Amino acid sequence: MSGTEAIVPQHSDLHGEQTRALSHRVSSLDEAREIGGDRLDPAVAERVEVVVDRVRERIELGVDHTIVALLGGTGSGKSSLFNAVCGLDFADVGVKRPTTSKVTACVWGTGGEALLDWLGVAVDRRIERESLLDGETEAPLRGLVLLDLPDHDSIEPAHREVVDRLLPMADLLVWVVDPQKYADDALHSGYLRHLVGHEGAMAVVLNQVDTVPEEMRDELLADVSRLVVEDGLRGVPVRAASARTGEGVPELRDRLAAVVSRKSVAAERAGAEVSDAATLLAGQVAEREPGAEQLDVSGVVDVLAEAAGLPAIADAVGAVVRGGAAHVPTFGAVQADTVELARSAWWEHVARAVPGRWQVALREAVASTERLREDADDALASVTVVARRSRVATWALGLSVVLGVVAVLAGSIAAGVNLVGLGGGEANGWALPPAVVTGAVAVLLAVGTVTTRRMLANRRSERVLHEGRAALERVAVAGLAGPAAVVLAEHRRVRELVREAAGG
Ligand SMILES: Nc1nc2c(ncn2[C@@H]2O[C@H](COP(=O)(O)OP(=O)(O)O)[C@@H](O)[C@H]2O)c(=O)[nH]1
Ligand SMILES: [Mg+2]
């Protein structure tokens, strides 16, 4: 068995489009349930799981085709019945078919190639039924794959294998017996007794009843039924037919049509179940996730910065550089209450976009108040707050004062004003140009130095503010926006999967 398992494809490989589509929807449903986890209402998750399991079981059998196999001993009339049901003359009648490669198949509709490949039906042993000429007469059998299997008494082990492979996928096994050999032990102990439990997918046809006198038919049918019951099979229908006269053939076709429609009803029901489960799941997610602007943490950064005294410190840095203050205060410890307020305001803004359990998940995912507070403190500690007066500026100002004094003295000499005993009280014209030049330089130097120092002060102040905010932003992103984005990405995935499960 293990040897054949390696080469036998999974049933899923054999299915047609309808089954694959349904299978994809079920997988989406299952994945959505799995990713959603405890963020879904447990009752909903459980219901979805039940649907997934049940529909998967159905999918195993495929929903595209209804597989019916005719089985029985040599000469019972399988091939003849096959032709009678198809209304074609395709299967070779009166020929022993000892090998499994000689399975003959008739497909109503199209597709099923993979299935027929797997069953080992040679390409020239396949025929498609249902042409335009048929009108609607063949419509009830649409999707049917009818198989004329090799004779079970021809080459037993190989045949057994075909039956075993077919069993899990076949919707109906029709055992064809004839009035001479219906009691054949090879049939009963070799096959029928092994099929207890599969009664729902079995039927027995007593073929060639045209060879049995009318008055003996009931008795014969009763005898066949008795043997079937003795095999342990209960509720398996036993019907008479004749491939030669056509008697019982319409009833057999009706039975096959019933199996086909039962299968398509089951497929439809499975599809509807998946849709219902998808609707249930859709109620567990929002129609969209909060956008980037809702995840923005600048409000939190504002509060943290204010609480730590960042703007005041930045101002103080500026003041020191300008020369108006002596020292800069240190960052204050951020209060837990303040952090908690900012944190919950942020969370509420983000979480209100998603249903309750996702809200809880978001709250659990983001950093705790304590954590945020500690991280904010650490982050601010790493911000470099250097503030000192510029020495160059101090020297430049000093120089401008000296130059100013020189200019005033030179001016007094020029004007002949006896300021400090210089110039002898007479106007000295030569001193005027140096006085004006020195005075102008002194003023320019003073104005330039003050302006430059103010500019430097602003720049330093802004830099502290910027660095501090950047550090706090990293904390807020790592503690709030980052973890929330992970939860919301999963929310998005669940939402998308639910949409796929719903069928587009
Ligand atoms: N009288 C009679 N002969 C039949 C009937 N069905 C098949 N046969 C004949 O039985 C022989 C074997 O038929 P076939 O379809 O090849 O049986 P298979 O070996 O089970 O495929 C052929 O000669 C058929 O003509 C039937 O309903 N009545
Ligand atoms: Mg045959």
Coordinates of C-alpha atoms and ligand atoms in Angstrom, one line a residue:
M1 CA 0.0 0.0 0.0
S2 CA 2.8 2.4 0.9
G3 CA 4.3 1.9 -2.5
T4 CA 1.2 3.0 -4.3
E5 CA 0.5 5.8 -2.0
A6 CA 3.6 7.6 -3.3
I7 CA 2.4 7.8 -6.8
V8 CA -1.3 8.1 -6.2
P9 CA -2.3 11.8 -6.3
Q10 CA -4.4 13.3 -3.6
H11 CA -8.1 13.4 -4.3
S12 CA -7.8 17.2 -4.4
D13 CA -5.7 16.9 -7.6
L14 CA -8.5 15.0 -9.3
H15 CA -11.2 17.6 -8.7
G16 CA -12.6 20.0 -11.2
E17 CA -13.1 23.7 -11.0
Q18 CA -16.2 23.8 -8.8
T19 CA -14.5 21.6 -6.2
R20 CA -11.4 23.7 -6.3
A21 CA -13.3 26.9 -5.9
L22 CA -15.2 25.5 -2.9
S23 CA -12.0 24.1 -1.5
H24 CA -10.3 27.5 -1.8
R25 CA -13.2 29.2 0.0
V26 CA -13.1 26.6 2.8
S27 CA -9.4 27.1 3.2
S28 CA -9.9 30.9 3.5
L29 CA -12.6 30.4 6.1
D30 CA -10.3 28.1 8.1
E31 CA -7.3 30.4 7.8
A32 CA -9.5 33.4 8.9
R33 CA -10.6 31.4 11.9
E34 CA -7.1 30.5 12.8
I35 CA -5.6 34.0 12.4
G36 CA -8.6 35.5 14.2
G37 CA -8.1 33.2 17.2
D38 CA -9.4 34.5 20.4
R39 CA -10.3 37.8 18.8
L40 CA -13.3 36.0 17.4
D41 CA -16.4 35.1 19.5
P42 CA -15.7 31.5 20.5
A43 CA -19.2 30.4 19.5
V44 CA -18.7 31.8 16.0
A45 CA -15.2 30.2 15.8
E46 CA -16.6 26.9 16.8
R47 CA -19.5 27.1 14.3
V48 CA -17.0 28.0 11.6
E49 CA -14.8 25.0 12.5
V50 CA -17.7 22.6 12.3
V51 CA -18.6 24.0 8.8
V52 CA -15.0 23.7 7.7
D53 CA -14.7 20.1 8.8
R54 CA -18.0 19.1 7.3
V55 CA -17.5 20.8 3.9
R56 CA -14.0 19.5 3.7
E57 CA -15.4 16.0 4.1
R58 CA -17.7 16.7 1.2
I59 CA -14.9 18.1 -0.9
E60 CA -12.9 14.9 -0.5
L61 CA -15.5 13.4 -2.7
G62 CA -15.5 16.3 -5.1
V63 CA -18.6 18.2 -6.2
D64 CA -18.0 18.4 -9.9
H65 CA -18.6 14.8 -10.9
T66 CA -20.8 12.0 -9.8
I67 CA -19.0 8.8 -10.2
V68 CA -20.9 5.6 -10.9
A69 CA -19.1 2.3 -11.5
L70 CA -20.6 -0.8 -13.1
L71 CA -18.9 -3.9 -11.5
G72 CA -19.4 -7.6 -11.8
G73 CA -18.2 -10.9 -13.2
T74 CA -17.5 -11.7 -16.9
G75 CA -20.5 -11.9 -19.0
S76 CA -23.0 -10.4 -16.5
G77 CA -23.6 -7.6 -19.0
K78 CA -21.7 -4.6 -17.6
S79 CA -20.6 -3.4 -21.0
S80 CA -24.1 -4.0 -22.5
L81 CA -25.7 -2.0 -19.6
F82 CA -23.1 0.7 -20.0
N83 CA -24.1 1.1 -23.6
A84 CA -27.8 1.0 -22.8
V85 CA -27.4 3.7 -20.2
C86 CA -25.3 5.9 -22.5
G87 CA -27.4 5.2 -25.5
L88 CA -24.2 4.6 -27.4
D89 CA -22.4 1.6 -28.7
F90 CA -19.0 2.3 -27.2
A91 CA -18.1 -0.4 -24.7
D92 CA -17.0 -3.7 -26.3
V93 CA -19.7 -6.3 -25.6
G94 CA -18.8 -10.0 -25.2
V95 CA -15.1 -9.3 -24.6
K96 CA -13.1 -10.3 -21.6
R97 CA -11.2 -7.5 -20.2
P98 CA -8.6 -8.8 -17.9
T99 CA -6.5 -5.7 -17.3
T100 CA -7.3 -2.5 -15.3
S101 CA -6.2 -0.4 -18.3
K102 CA -9.3 -1.4 -20.0
V103 CA -11.7 0.7 -18.0
T104 CA -14.3 2.4 -20.2
A105 CA -15.8 5.7 -19.2
C106 CA -18.6 7.9 -20.4
V107 CA -18.7 11.5 -19.1
W108 CA -21.9 13.6 -19.3
G109 CA -20.6 17.1 -19.8
T110 CA -17.0 18.0 -19.8
G111 CA -14.0 17.8 -17.5
G112 CA -13.0 15.0 -15.3
E113 CA -9.8 14.3 -17.2
A114 CA -7.6 14.2 -14.1
L115 CA -10.0 11.8 -12.5
L116 CA -10.0 9.5 -15.5
D117 CA -6.2 9.6 -15.7
W118 CA -6.1 8.6 -12.1
L119 CA -8.5 5.7 -12.7
G120 CA -6.3 4.6 -15.5
V121 CA -8.9 5.0 -18.2
A122 CA -7.0 5.1 -21.6
V123 CA -7.8 8.2 -23.6
D124 CA -9.4 6.1 -26.4
R125 CA -11.7 4.5 -23.8
R126 CA -13.3 7.8 -22.9
I127 CA -16.4 9.2 -24.5
E128 CA -18.3 12.4 -23.8
R129 CA -22.1 12.2 -23.8
E130 CA -24.5 15.1 -24.1
S131 CA -24.3 16.8 -27.5
L132 CA -26.5 19.5 -28.8
L133 CA -28.6 16.9 -30.5
D134 CA -29.6 15.4 -27.2
G135 CA -31.5 18.6 -26.2
E136 CA -32.4 18.2 -22.6
T137 CA -32.8 14.5 -22.4
E138 CA -29.3 14.0 -20.9
A139 CA -29.4 17.0 -18.7
P140 CA -30.4 15.1 -15.5
L141 CA -27.2 13.1 -15.9
R142 CA -24.9 16.1 -16.4
G143 CA -21.8 15.7 -14.3
L144 CA -22.1 11.9 -14.3
V145 CA -19.0 9.8 -14.9
L146 CA -20.1 6.2 -15.7
L147 CA -17.4 3.6 -15.6
D148 CA -17.4 0.1 -17.0
L149 CA -14.9 -1.7 -14.8
P150 CA -12.9 -4.8 -15.7
D151 CA -14.5 -8.1 -14.9
H152 CA -13.9 -8.9 -11.2
D153 CA -13.3 -12.5 -11.9
S154 CA -10.7 -11.9 -14.6
I155 CA -7.7 -10.7 -12.7
E156 CA -8.6 -10.4 -9.1
P157 CA -5.8 -8.6 -7.3
A158 CA -5.5 -5.8 -9.8
H159 CA -9.3 -5.4 -9.9
R160 CA -9.5 -5.3 -6.1
E161 CA -7.1 -2.4 -6.2
V162 CA -9.2 -0.5 -8.7
V163 CA -12.3 -1.0 -6.5
D164 CA -10.4 0.0 -3.4
R165 CA -9.2 3.2 -5.1
L166 CA -12.6 4.0 -6.4
L167 CA -14.5 3.3 -3.2
P168 CA -13.8 6.6 -1.4
M169 CA -14.7 8.6 -4.4
A170 CA -17.5 6.6 -6.0
D171 CA -21.0 7.9 -5.5
L172 CA -22.5 4.6 -6.5
L173 CA -21.2 1.1 -7.1
V174 CA -23.6 -0.8 -9.3
W175 CA -23.0 -4.5 -9.0
V176 CA -24.3 -6.2 -12.2
V177 CA -25.2 -9.9 -11.8
D178 CA -26.9 -12.4 -14.1
P179 CA -29.4 -15.1 -13.5
Q180 CA -26.7 -17.8 -13.8
K181 CA -23.9 -16.5 -11.7
Y182 CA -25.4 -14.2 -9.2
A183 CA -24.5 -16.6 -6.3
D184 CA -20.9 -16.7 -7.4
D185 CA -18.8 -16.9 -4.2
A186 CA -16.0 -14.7 -5.8
L187 CA -18.5 -11.9 -5.9
H188 CA -19.9 -12.3 -2.4
S189 CA -16.9 -13.2 -0.3
G190 CA -14.4 -11.4 -2.5
Y191 CA -16.3 -8.1 -2.7
L192 CA -19.7 -7.6 -1.3
R193 CA -18.9 -8.7 2.3
H194 CA -16.1 -6.1 2.4
L195 CA -18.4 -3.3 1.6
V196 CA -20.5 -3.4 4.7
G197 CA -21.0 0.3 5.7
H198 CA -21.1 1.5 2.1
E199 CA -24.7 0.4 1.5
G200 CA -25.7 4.0 0.8
A201 CA -23.5 4.0 -2.2
M202 CA -24.4 0.6 -3.6
A203 CA -27.0 -1.0 -5.9
V204 CA -27.4 -4.5 -7.4
V205 CA -28.8 -5.0 -10.9
L206 CA -30.0 -8.4 -11.9
N207 CA -29.3 -8.2 -15.7
Q208 CA -30.5 -10.5 -18.5
V209 CA -34.0 -10.9 -16.9
D210 CA -35.3 -11.3 -20.5
T211 CA -33.8 -14.8 -20.2
V212 CA -36.0 -15.6 -17.1
P213 CA -39.6 -16.6 -17.5
E214 CA -41.9 -13.8 -16.2
E215 CA -43.3 -15.9 -13.3
M216 CA -39.9 -16.8 -11.9
R217 CA -38.5 -13.2 -11.8
D218 CA -39.8 -12.2 -8.4
E219 CA -38.5 -15.3 -6.8
L220 CA -35.1 -14.8 -8.4
L221 CA -34.9 -11.2 -7.3
A222 CA -35.8 -12.3 -3.7
D223 CA -33.0 -14.8 -3.8
V224 CA -30.5 -12.2 -4.9
S225 CA -31.7 -9.9 -2.1
R226 CA -31.4 -12.7 0.4
L227 CA -27.7 -13.3 -0.5
V228 CA -26.9 -9.6 -0.4
V229 CA -28.4 -9.4 3.1
E230 CA -26.5 -12.5 4.1
D231 CA -23.4 -10.6 3.0
G232 CA -24.2 -8.2 5.8
L233 CA -25.5 -5.5 3.5
R234 CA -28.7 -3.8 4.5
G235 CA -30.9 -1.6 2.4
V236 CA -29.1 -2.1 -0.8
P237 CA -31.7 -1.9 -3.7
V238 CA -31.8 -5.0 -6.0
R239 CA -33.5 -4.3 -9.4
A240 CA -34.1 -6.4 -12.5
A241 CA -33.0 -5.1 -15.9
S242 CA -32.2 -6.3 -19.4
A243 CA -29.7 -4.5 -21.5
R244 CA -31.1 -6.4 -24.5
T245 CA -34.7 -5.4 -24.2
G246 CA -34.1 -2.1 -22.4
E247 CA -36.3 -3.2 -19.5
G248 CA -35.3 -1.6 -16.3
V249 CA -32.8 0.7 -18.0
P250 CA -34.9 3.9 -17.6
E251 CA -35.3 3.1 -13.9
L252 CA -31.5 2.7 -13.7
R253 CA -31.0 6.1 -15.4
D254 CA -33.5 7.6 -13.0
R255 CA -31.5 6.2 -10.1
L256 CA -28.3 7.7 -11.5
A257 CA -30.0 11.0 -12.1
A258 CA -31.1 11.0 -8.5
V259 CA -27.5 10.4 -7.3
V260 CA -26.3 13.2 -9.6
S261 CA -28.9 15.7 -8.2
R262 CA -28.3 14.6 -4.7
K263 CA -24.7 15.4 -5.2
S264 CA -25.3 18.8 -6.7
V265 CA -27.7 19.6 -3.9
A266 CA -25.0 18.6 -1.5
A267 CA -22.5 20.8 -3.3
E268 CA -24.9 23.7 -3.2
R269 CA -25.6 23.2 0.4
A270 CA -21.9 23.0 1.2
G271 CA -21.4 26.3 -0.7
A272 CA -24.3 27.9 1.2
E273 CA -22.9 26.7 4.5
V274 CA -19.5 28.3 3.7
S275 CA -21.3 31.5 2.8
D276 CA -23.2 31.5 6.0
A277 CA -20.1 30.9 8.0
A278 CA -18.4 33.7 6.2
T279 CA -21.2 36.0 7.0
L280 CA -20.9 35.1 10.7
L281 CA -17.1 35.8 10.6
A282 CA -17.7 39.1 8.8
G283 CA -19.5 40.2 11.9
Q284 CA -16.3 39.7 13.8
V285 CA -14.3 42.3 11.9
A286 CA -14.7 45.9 10.9
E287 CA -15.1 46.9 7.3
R288 CA -11.7 48.6 7.3
E289 CA -8.8 49.2 9.6
P290 CA -8.1 52.6 11.2
G291 CA -5.9 54.6 8.8
A292 CA -2.4 55.9 9.3
E293 CA -3.7 59.2 10.7
Q294 CA -5.5 57.4 13.4
L295 CA -2.3 55.6 14.4
D296 CA -0.4 58.9 14.5
V297 CA 1.4 59.3 17.9
S298 CA 2.2 63.0 17.8
G299 CA -0.6 63.8 20.3
V300 CA 1.1 61.3 22.7
V301 CA 4.5 62.9 22.0
D302 CA 3.1 66.3 22.8
V303 CA 1.8 65.2 26.1
L304 CA 5.0 63.3 27.1
A305 CA 7.2 66.3 26.0
E306 CA 5.1 68.7 28.0
A307 CA 5.1 66.4 31.0
A308 CA 8.9 66.0 30.9
G309 CA 9.3 69.8 30.6
L310 CA 10.9 69.5 27.2
P311 CA 9.7 73.0 25.9
A312 CA 10.9 74.7 29.1
I313 CA 14.3 73.0 28.8
A314 CA 14.6 74.0 25.2
D315 CA 13.8 77.6 26.1
A316 CA 16.4 77.5 28.9
V317 CA 19.0 76.2 26.5
G318 CA 18.3 79.1 24.2
A319 CA 18.4 81.6 27.1
V320 CA 21.8 80.3 28.2
V321 CA 23.3 80.5 24.7
R322 CA 21.9 84.1 24.4
G323 CA 23.5 84.8 27.7
G324 CA 20.3 85.5 29.6
A325 CA 20.3 82.6 32.0
A326 CA 22.9 80.8 34.0
H327 CA 21.7 77.2 33.9
V328 CA 19.3 74.7 32.3
P329 CA 16.9 72.6 34.5
T330 CA 16.9 68.8 34.1
F331 CA 14.1 66.7 32.6
G332 CA 11.3 66.0 35.1
A333 CA 10.2 62.4 35.7
V334 CA 7.0 61.9 33.6
Q335 CA 4.0 61.2 35.8
A336 CA 2.3 57.9 35.4
D337 CA -1.2 59.5 35.4
T338 CA -0.2 61.7 32.5
V339 CA 1.1 58.8 30.5
E340 CA -1.9 56.7 31.3
L341 CA -4.2 59.5 30.0
A342 CA -2.3 59.9 26.8
R343 CA -2.1 56.2 26.3
S344 CA -5.8 55.5 26.8
A345 CA -6.8 58.4 24.7
W346 CA -4.6 57.1 21.9
W347 CA -5.9 53.5 22.3
E348 CA -9.6 54.6 22.3
H349 CA -9.1 56.6 19.2
V350 CA -7.6 53.6 17.4
A351 CA -9.7 50.8 18.9
R352 CA -13.1 52.3 18.3
A353 CA -12.7 51.4 14.6
V354 CA -12.7 47.6 15.4
P355 CA -15.1 45.2 17.2
G356 CA -14.8 44.5 20.9
R357 CA -12.5 41.5 21.0
W358 CA -10.1 43.2 18.6
Q359 CA -10.2 46.2 21.0
V360 CA -9.1 44.0 23.8
A361 CA -6.3 42.6 21.7
L362 CA -5.1 46.1 20.9
R363 CA -5.1 47.1 24.5
E364 CA -3.1 44.0 25.4
A365 CA -0.7 44.5 22.5
V366 CA 0.3 48.1 23.3
A367 CA 2.9 48.8 26.0
S368 CA 1.8 49.3 29.6
T369 CA 1.7 52.8 31.1
E370 CA 4.6 51.9 33.3
R371 CA 6.6 50.6 30.4
L372 CA 5.9 53.8 28.4
R373 CA 6.8 56.0 31.3
E374 CA 10.2 54.2 31.8
D375 CA 11.0 54.2 28.1
A376 CA 10.2 57.9 27.9
D377 CA 12.5 58.7 30.8
D378 CA 15.3 56.6 29.3
A379 CA 14.8 58.2 25.9
L380 CA 15.0 61.7 27.3
A381 CA 18.1 60.9 29.3
S382 CA 19.8 60.1 26.1
V383 CA 19.1 63.6 24.6
T384 CA 22.1 65.8 24.8
V385 CA 21.4 69.1 26.4
V386 CA 24.5 71.2 26.1
A387 CA 24.2 74.9 26.8
R388 CA 26.9 77.4 27.3
R389 CA 27.5 80.9 26.3
S390 CA 29.7 81.4 23.2
R391 CA 33.1 82.5 24.2
V392 CA 33.8 84.1 20.8
A393 CA 30.6 86.1 21.2
T394 CA 31.6 87.3 24.6
W395 CA 35.0 88.4 23.3
A396 CA 33.4 90.1 20.3
L397 CA 31.1 92.0 22.6
G398 CA 34.0 93.1 24.8
L399 CA 35.9 94.2 21.8
S400 CA 33.0 96.3 20.5
V401 CA 32.8 98.0 23.9
V402 CA 36.6 98.8 23.8
L403 CA 36.2 100.0 20.2
G404 CA 33.2 102.1 21.3
V405 CA 35.3 103.8 24.0
V406 CA 38.1 104.5 21.6
A407 CA 35.6 106.0 19.1
V408 CA 34.2 108.3 21.8
L409 CA 37.7 109.4 22.8
A410 CA 38.7 110.0 19.3
G411 CA 35.4 111.9 18.7
S412 CA 36.1 114.1 21.7
I413 CA 39.6 115.0 20.4
A414 CA 38.1 115.8 17.1
A415 CA 35.5 118.0 18.7
G416 CA 38.0 119.7 21.0
V417 CA 36.1 118.6 24.0
N418 CA 38.4 118.2 26.9
L419 CA 37.2 114.9 28.2
V420 CA 40.1 113.4 30.1
G421 CA 42.8 116.1 29.5
L422 CA 43.4 115.1 25.9
G423 CA 43.5 117.4 22.9
G424 CA 44.0 120.7 24.8
G425 CA 40.5 122.0 24.2
E426 CA 41.0 122.7 20.5
A427 CA 39.3 120.9 17.6
N428 CA 41.5 118.5 15.8
G429 CA 40.1 117.6 12.4
W430 CA 42.5 114.7 11.9
A431 CA 40.9 112.7 14.7
L432 CA 37.4 112.7 13.0
P433 CA 37.8 109.9 10.4
P434 CA 39.3 107.4 12.9
A435 CA 36.5 108.2 15.4
V436 CA 33.8 107.6 12.8
V437 CA 35.4 104.4 11.5
T438 CA 36.0 102.9 15.0
G439 CA 32.5 103.9 16.1
A440 CA 30.9 102.3 13.1
V441 CA 33.0 99.1 13.5
A442 CA 32.0 99.0 17.2
V443 CA 28.3 99.3 16.5
L444 CA 28.5 96.7 13.6
L445 CA 30.4 94.3 15.8
A446 CA 27.9 94.7 18.7
V447 CA 24.8 94.3 16.5
G448 CA 26.4 91.4 14.6
T449 CA 27.3 89.6 17.8
V450 CA 23.9 89.9 19.4
T451 CA 22.1 88.8 16.2
T452 CA 24.4 85.8 15.7
R453 CA 24.0 84.8 19.4
R454 CA 20.2 85.0 19.1
M455 CA 20.3 82.9 16.0
L456 CA 22.6 80.3 17.7
A457 CA 20.4 80.3 20.7
N458 CA 17.3 79.6 18.6
R459 CA 19.0 76.9 16.7
R460 CA 20.2 75.1 19.9
S461 CA 16.8 75.4 21.5
E462 CA 15.1 74.0 18.4
R463 CA 17.6 71.2 18.3
V464 CA 16.9 70.1 21.8
L465 CA 13.2 70.3 21.2
H466 CA 13.6 68.2 18.0
E467 CA 15.9 65.6 19.5
G468 CA 13.6 65.3 22.5
R469 CA 10.5 64.9 20.4
A470 CA 12.2 62.4 18.1
A471 CA 13.3 60.3 21.1
L472 CA 9.7 60.4 22.5
E473 CA 8.3 59.5 19.2
R474 CA 10.4 56.4 18.9
V475 CA 9.1 55.4 22.3
A476 CA 5.5 56.0 21.3
V477 CA 5.9 54.2 18.0
A478 CA 7.6 51.2 19.6
G479 CA 5.1 51.0 22.4
L480 CA 1.9 52.0 20.7
A481 CA 1.7 52.3 17.0
G482 CA 4.0 49.4 16.2
P483 CA 2.2 46.7 18.2
A484 CA -1.2 48.0 17.2
A485 CA -0.1 47.8 13.5
V486 CA 0.6 44.1 14.0
V487 CA -2.8 43.4 15.4
L488 CA -4.4 45.5 12.7
A489 CA -2.5 43.7 9.9
E490 CA -4.0 40.5 11.2
H491 CA -7.4 42.1 11.3
R492 CA -7.0 43.1 7.7
R493 CA -5.9 39.5 6.7
V494 CA -8.9 38.0 8.5
R495 CA -11.2 40.5 6.8
E496 CA -9.7 39.7 3.3
L497 CA -10.0 36.0 3.9
V498 CA -13.6 36.3 5.0
R499 CA -14.3 38.2 1.7
E500 CA -12.6 35.4 -0.2
A501 CA -14.6 32.7 1.7
A502 CA -17.8 34.6 1.0
G503 CA -17.1 33.9 -2.7
G504 CA -15.8 37.2 -4.0
Ligands
LIG1 N1 -30.1 -12.0 -23.2 C1 -29.3 -11.1 -22.8 N2 -28.0 -11.1 -23.0 C2 -27.2 -10.1 -22.6 C3 -27.8 -9.1 -21.8 N3 -26.8 -8.2 -21.5 C4 -25.6 -8.7 -22.0 N4 -25.9 -9.8 -22.7 C5 -25.0 -10.6 -23.4 O1 -24.0 -11.2 -22.5 C6 -22.8 -11.2 -23.1 C7 -21.8 -10.5 -22.2 O2 -22.1 -9.2 -22.2 P1 -21.1 -8.0 -21.8 O3 -21.9 -6.7 -21.8 O4 -19.9 -8.1 -22.6 O5 -20.8 -8.4 -20.3 P2 -19.6 -8.0 -19.4 O6 -18.5 -9.0 -19.6 O7 -20.1 -8.0 -18.1 O8 -19.2 -6.7 -19.9 C8 -22.9 -10.6 -24.5 O9 -22.9 -11.6 -25.4 C9 -24.2 -9.8 -24.4 O10 -24.8 -9.7 -25.6 C10 -29.1 -9.1 -21.5 O11 -29.7 -8.2 -20.8 N5 -29.9 -10.1 -22.0
MG2 MG -17.4 -6.1 -20.6

